[in-house]
Coordinates of C-alpha atoms and ligand atoms in Angstrom, one line a residue:
M1 CA 163.2 93.9 96.2
D2 CA 161.9 93.0 100.4
E3 CA 164.1 91.9 103.1
I4 CA 162.3 88.1 102.6
E5 CA 163.3 88.0 98.5
K6 CA 166.2 89.1 99.1
L7 CA 166.8 86.1 102.1
K8 CA 164.1 83.8 99.1
A9 CA 167.4 84.1 96.0
K10 CA 170.1 84.2 98.7
L11 CA 168.4 80.0 99.1
K12 CA 168.8 79.6 96.2
E13 CA 172.0 80.7 95.7
I14 CA 172.6 78.4 98.0
N15 CA 171.2 75.1 97.2
A16 CA 172.4 75.8 93.5
R17 CA 176.1 76.2 95.0
A18 CA 174.9 72.1 97.2
G19 CA 174.6 70.8 93.5
K20 CA 178.5 71.0 92.7
I21 CA 179.1 69.3 95.5
R22 CA 178.8 65.9 92.7
E23 CA 182.2 67.7 91.5
L24 CA 183.9 67.8 93.7
P25 CA 186.4 64.9 94.7
V26 CA 185.3 62.4 98.0
E27 CA 187.6 63.7 100.9
E28 CA 186.7 67.3 99.7
K29 CA 182.0 65.7 100.0
A30 CA 181.5 66.1 103.5
E31 CA 183.3 69.3 104.4
F32 CA 181.1 71.2 102.0
G33 CA 178.9 69.6 102.6
R34 CA 178.4 70.8 106.3
K35 CA 179.2 74.4 104.9
I36 CA 176.8 74.6 102.7
N37 CA 173.8 73.4 105.6
A38 CA 174.7 75.8 108.1
E39 CA 174.8 78.3 105.6
R40 CA 171.9 76.8 104.6
E41 CA 169.6 76.5 107.6
A42 CA 170.9 80.1 108.6
V43 CA 169.4 81.7 105.8
L44 CA 165.6 79.7 106.3
A45 CA 165.8 79.8 110.0
E46 CA 165.6 84.7 108.9
I47 CA 163.1 83.7 106.4
A48 CA 161.7 82.0 109.4
E49 CA 161.6 84.9 111.9
A50 CA 161.7 88.2 108.7
E51 CA 157.7 86.2 108.2
R52 CA 157.4 86.9 111.6
K53 CA 158.1 90.0 111.7
S54 CA 156.3 90.5 109.5
L55 CA 152.9 88.8 110.6
D56 CA 153.4 90.8 113.5
T57 CA 153.6 94.3 111.8
E58 CA 150.7 94.3 109.1
V59 CA 147.8 92.6 110.1
E60 CA 146.3 92.6 114.1
P61 CA 146.0 89.7 116.2
I62 CA 141.5 90.1 115.7
D63 CA 140.4 90.6 118.7
I64 CA 136.6 89.5 118.8
T65 CA 135.2 90.6 121.6
A66 CA 135.9 94.3 120.9
W67 CA 134.4 96.9 118.9
S68 CA 135.3 97.8 115.6
G69 CA 134.7 101.4 116.5
V70 CA 137.7 100.6 119.4
N71 CA 140.1 99.2 116.3
E72 CA 140.5 101.6 113.6
K73 CA 142.9 99.2 111.9
M74 CA 140.5 96.5 112.1
P75 CA 138.7 96.3 108.1
E76 CA 135.3 97.6 107.7
F77 CA 134.1 94.0 106.9
Y78 CA 134.9 93.3 110.9
S79 CA 132.4 95.6 111.9
A80 CA 130.6 94.5 114.6
E81 CA 128.3 98.2 114.6
M82 CA 125.1 98.5 117.2
G83 CA 122.4 98.3 115.4
S84 CA 119.7 100.7 115.9
K85 CA 115.3 100.6 116.0
H86 CA 114.2 101.6 112.2
P87 CA 112.4 104.8 112.2
L88 CA 109.0 104.0 111.0
M89 CA 109.0 101.9 114.7
T90 CA 109.6 104.7 116.7
E91 CA 107.1 106.6 114.6
L92 CA 105.0 103.9 115.6
D93 CA 105.6 103.6 118.7
R94 CA 105.1 107.7 119.0
V95 CA 101.1 106.9 117.1
T96 CA 100.1 104.2 119.6
D97 CA 101.2 106.0 122.7
I98 CA 99.4 108.7 121.2
Y99 CA 96.3 106.8 120.9
Q100 CA 96.4 105.0 124.2
M101 CA 96.6 108.7 126.5
M102 CA 93.4 109.1 124.5
G103 CA 91.3 105.3 125.9
F104 CA 92.6 103.6 122.6
E105 CA 94.0 99.4 122.5
V106 CA 96.8 98.4 119.9
M107 CA 96.5 95.6 118.5
E108 CA 98.6 93.9 115.3
S109 CA 97.8 93.5 112.1
R110 CA 99.4 91.2 110.0
Q111 CA 101.3 90.2 106.5
L112 CA 98.9 87.6 105.4
D113 CA 95.1 87.5 105.1
D114 CA 92.4 86.6 102.9
E115 CA 89.8 87.5 100.0
F116 CA 87.1 88.0 103.1
H117 CA 88.7 90.4 105.6
M118 CA 90.5 92.3 102.4
F119 CA 87.0 92.9 100.5
D120 CA 84.2 91.1 101.8
S121 CA 83.8 91.8 106.0
L122 CA 84.4 95.1 104.4
N123 CA 80.7 95.3 101.8
F124 CA 82.6 95.2 99.1
P125 CA 80.1 93.5 96.5
K126 CA 81.0 90.6 94.9
E127 CA 82.8 91.2 91.4
H128 CA 83.2 95.2 92.5
P129 CA 85.4 97.0 90.2
A130 CA 86.2 98.9 93.6
R131 CA 88.5 95.0 94.4
D132 CA 90.7 97.1 91.3
G133 CA 91.5 99.6 93.2
Y134 CA 93.6 98.6 96.0
D135 CA 96.0 96.2 93.5
T136 CA 96.7 93.5 96.1
F137 CA 98.3 91.0 95.2
R138 CA 97.7 87.3 95.4
T139 CA 99.6 84.3 96.8
E140 CA 99.6 81.3 94.5
E141 CA 97.3 79.3 97.7
G142 CA 95.9 82.5 96.7
L143 CA 95.8 84.4 100.0
I144 CA 96.4 88.1 99.4
P145 CA 99.8 89.9 101.9
P146 CA 96.6 93.2 103.1
A147 CA 97.0 96.3 101.2
H148 CA 94.7 98.2 104.0
T149 CA 95.1 97.6 108.0
S150 CA 90.5 97.9 107.5
T151 CA 91.8 94.0 106.8
M152 CA 91.4 94.2 110.8
Q153 CA 88.4 96.0 110.9
H154 CA 86.4 92.6 111.1
R155 CA 88.8 91.5 113.7
V156 CA 88.5 94.4 116.4
L157 CA 85.1 94.2 116.5
K158 CA 84.1 90.1 116.8
K159 CA 86.8 90.4 119.1
Y160 CA 85.8 92.9 121.2
K161 CA 82.2 93.6 120.5
S162 CA 80.6 91.4 124.5
R163 CA 82.2 95.4 126.0
L164 CA 79.6 96.6 124.0
D165 CA 76.6 94.9 126.6
E166 CA 78.3 96.1 129.1
G167 CA 77.7 100.0 128.3
K168 CA 81.5 100.5 126.7
A169 CA 82.5 101.2 124.0
I170 CA 85.7 99.7 120.9
A171 CA 88.0 102.2 120.6
V172 CA 91.0 99.9 118.8
V173 CA 94.2 100.9 116.7
V174 CA 95.8 99.1 114.7
P175 CA 99.3 98.8 112.7
G176 CA 100.8 97.1 110.2
R177 CA 102.6 97.0 107.5
V178 CA 100.7 96.6 104.3
F179 CA 101.6 96.4 100.7
R180 CA 100.3 96.6 96.8
N181 CA 101.5 95.6 93.5
E182 CA 102.1 100.0 92.5
D183 CA 105.4 101.7 90.1
V184 CA 107.0 102.9 92.8
D185 CA 108.7 105.9 93.5
A186 CA 109.7 109.4 95.4
T187 CA 106.2 108.8 96.4
H188 CA 105.2 105.4 96.0
E189 CA 105.8 101.9 97.7
H190 CA 104.9 98.9 96.9
T191 CA 105.2 98.2 101.2
F192 CA 104.6 100.6 103.7
Y193 CA 102.3 101.5 106.2
Q194 CA 99.7 101.8 108.2
C195 CA 97.5 103.1 111.0
E196 CA 93.1 101.3 110.5
G197 CA 90.9 103.6 114.0
V198 CA 87.8 101.8 115.5
Y199 CA 85.3 103.4 117.8
V200 CA 81.6 102.2 118.4
S201 CA 79.6 102.8 121.0
K202 CA 75.8 103.4 121.2
D203 CA 76.2 107.3 120.2
C204 CA 79.2 108.3 118.9
T205 CA 79.0 110.7 115.4
M206 CA 81.0 112.1 113.6
G207 CA 81.7 115.5 115.2
D208 CA 83.7 112.5 117.8
M209 CA 86.2 111.2 115.3
L210 CA 87.6 114.5 114.1
G211 CA 87.7 115.9 117.2
I212 CA 90.0 112.7 117.8
L213 CA 91.5 112.9 114.9
R214 CA 92.2 116.6 115.5
E215 CA 93.8 116.2 118.6
F216 CA 96.0 113.2 117.5
F217 CA 97.7 114.8 114.0
E218 CA 98.0 117.7 116.8
K219 CA 100.1 116.0 119.6
Y220 CA 102.0 114.4 116.6
Y221 CA 103.3 116.8 115.1
K222 CA 103.3 119.4 117.9
Q223 CA 100.9 122.7 117.3
K224 CA 97.8 123.5 116.4
L225 CA 96.7 122.4 113.4
N226 CA 94.6 123.4 110.7
I227 CA 91.7 121.0 109.4
R228 CA 89.4 119.9 106.8
T229 CA 87.3 117.1 105.4
Q230 CA 86.5 116.8 101.5
P231 CA 83.6 114.6 100.0
G232 CA 85.5 110.3 99.6
Y233 CA 84.3 107.2 98.9
F234 CA 85.4 103.0 100.4
P235 CA 82.6 101.5 100.6
F236 CA 82.8 99.9 104.0
T237 CA 81.5 103.2 105.6
E238 CA 78.9 106.1 105.2
P239 CA 79.8 108.5 104.8
S240 CA 83.1 108.6 103.4
L241 CA 85.1 112.1 104.2
E242 CA 89.6 112.1 103.7
F243 CA 90.4 114.2 106.5
L244 CA 93.6 116.6 105.4
I245 CA 95.4 119.3 108.4
E246 CA 96.6 122.2 106.8
K247 CA 101.1 121.5 106.1
P248 CA 102.7 123.6 108.6
K249 CA 104.9 127.0 108.2
S250 CA 107.0 125.4 110.9
L251 CA 107.0 122.6 108.8
G252 CA 107.8 124.1 105.1
G253 CA 103.7 125.1 104.4
K254 CA 102.2 128.2 102.7
K255 CA 99.0 129.3 103.5
G256 CA 96.2 126.8 102.2
D257 CA 98.4 123.6 101.5
Y258 CA 96.3 121.6 102.8
L259 CA 97.6 118.0 102.7
E260 CA 95.9 114.4 102.8
M261 CA 96.6 112.4 105.6
L262 CA 93.5 109.8 106.0
G263 CA 90.5 107.9 104.5
C264 CA 87.3 107.7 107.4
G265 CA 83.8 107.6 107.9
M266 CA 80.6 106.2 110.1
I267 CA 81.0 102.4 109.5
H268 CA 78.5 101.0 106.7
P269 CA 75.7 98.6 109.2
N270 CA 76.4 96.4 106.7
V271 CA 79.9 96.1 108.1
L272 CA 78.6 96.3 111.8
K273 CA 75.9 93.1 110.6
M274 CA 78.5 90.8 109.6
A275 CA 80.6 91.1 113.0
G276 CA 77.4 90.5 115.1
I277 CA 77.0 93.8 116.2
D278 CA 73.2 95.7 115.8
P279 CA 73.9 99.0 113.5
T280 CA 70.1 100.2 115.0
K281 CA 71.9 99.8 118.2
Y282 CA 74.8 101.2 117.9
H283 CA 77.2 103.5 115.7
G284 CA 81.1 103.6 114.7
F285 CA 83.7 105.5 113.0
A286 CA 86.6 104.5 111.4
W287 CA 89.8 105.1 109.6
G288 CA 92.7 105.2 107.9
G289 CA 96.6 106.1 106.6
G290 CA 100.3 106.2 105.6
I291 CA 101.9 106.2 108.7
D292 CA 105.1 105.5 106.0
R293 CA 103.2 110.0 104.7
L294 CA 103.1 110.9 108.3
V295 CA 106.6 111.2 108.7
M296 CA 107.3 111.7 105.8
L297 CA 106.2 115.6 106.6
R298 CA 107.6 115.5 110.4
Y299 CA 111.0 115.3 109.2
G300 CA 111.2 116.9 106.4
L301 CA 112.1 113.6 103.9
N302 CA 110.8 113.7 100.1
D303 CA 111.3 109.9 99.6
V304 CA 109.8 107.2 101.1
R305 CA 112.2 104.6 98.6
N306 CA 114.5 105.2 101.8
F307 CA 112.0 103.3 103.9
E308 CA 112.5 100.7 102.9
S309 CA 115.7 100.8 101.6
G310 CA 118.2 98.9 103.7
N311 CA 119.8 102.4 103.0
L312 CA 122.7 102.5 105.8
N313 CA 123.1 106.5 105.8
F314 CA 119.6 107.2 105.8
L315 CA 119.2 105.7 109.0
R316 CA 122.1 106.2 110.7
E317 CA 119.8 110.2 110.1
F318 CA 117.8 109.4 113.0
Ligands
DAH401 N1 92.1 101.3 104.2 C1 91.6 102.5 103.1 C2 93.1 103.1 102.1 O1 93.5 102.1 102.2 C3 91.5 103.5 104.7 C4 90.5 104.6 104.7 C5 89.5 104.6 104.5 C6 89.5 103.1 106.4 C7 87.8 105.2 105.1 C8 89.5 103.7 107.4 C9 88.1 104.1 106.9 O2 89.1 101.9 108.5 O3 86.7 104.0 107.9 O4 92.6 103.6 101.5

């Protein structure tokens, strides 16, 4: 029994004895009452003192200004650890920094878009099965959380087309969060990040595009890389390509181990026309690819789900 319990038992015993006052002769009642009250008060004081002591030793007063790392006695749930930037955001900055060094401007994407920007402005024929290939989510109002950053192409072209009349080029990258109604596993997420690139000028060529992409990947992985392309299909580019890099040895790759990093191609004349740009005067190329995959390769990560999981053990590794 701890001290407080013992004192409470003593108090009970005193109270029980106090009841006997009724059986005493009148002349003894006053003296007995005084004694028993004194005893009771002494015990009550002892209990109060013991309780105060136990509070002092068991519970630290909470200093709300203290960082929990300084005060080890503070329970875990008072933790006020400093937050940090999400690794994907750090890498997105790295990505846009590289493009900015190459002369590109950055325009932000959005997290809710519409049928026109998702499909029509990108030359997807109405009712065409290619529209189903993007596993789009839809809100009850018929809006679309973008399934790729290409939804921004039309906006970029319209916003910057006056540059072309001034004899300049349109050179813009658009990082953004994208959403697909997919089954989630180690390599597929319903929510991930992409970065889109759009370039338009009087005389640009596919060779310029491949040069820009090679430069980007070599800067991002800080080494020379072997690249390769293969035919692809996107309604908004003609011709369309898939762009691959050989997985570097330093990142666990073997010779001939090529990874598809993004889709790209020469912007389809209809896409330029819809934005009010004359495709007989100007040419453009565009590309778009996942950021998550880029980052996973850089750090040797194998589960894309960690990025959206809020798993602190994972996030603390960065
Ligand atoms: N938006 C395509 C995707 O998510 C990738 C892409 C392909 C973007 C070709 C482009 C492009 O800008 O020209 O699969």
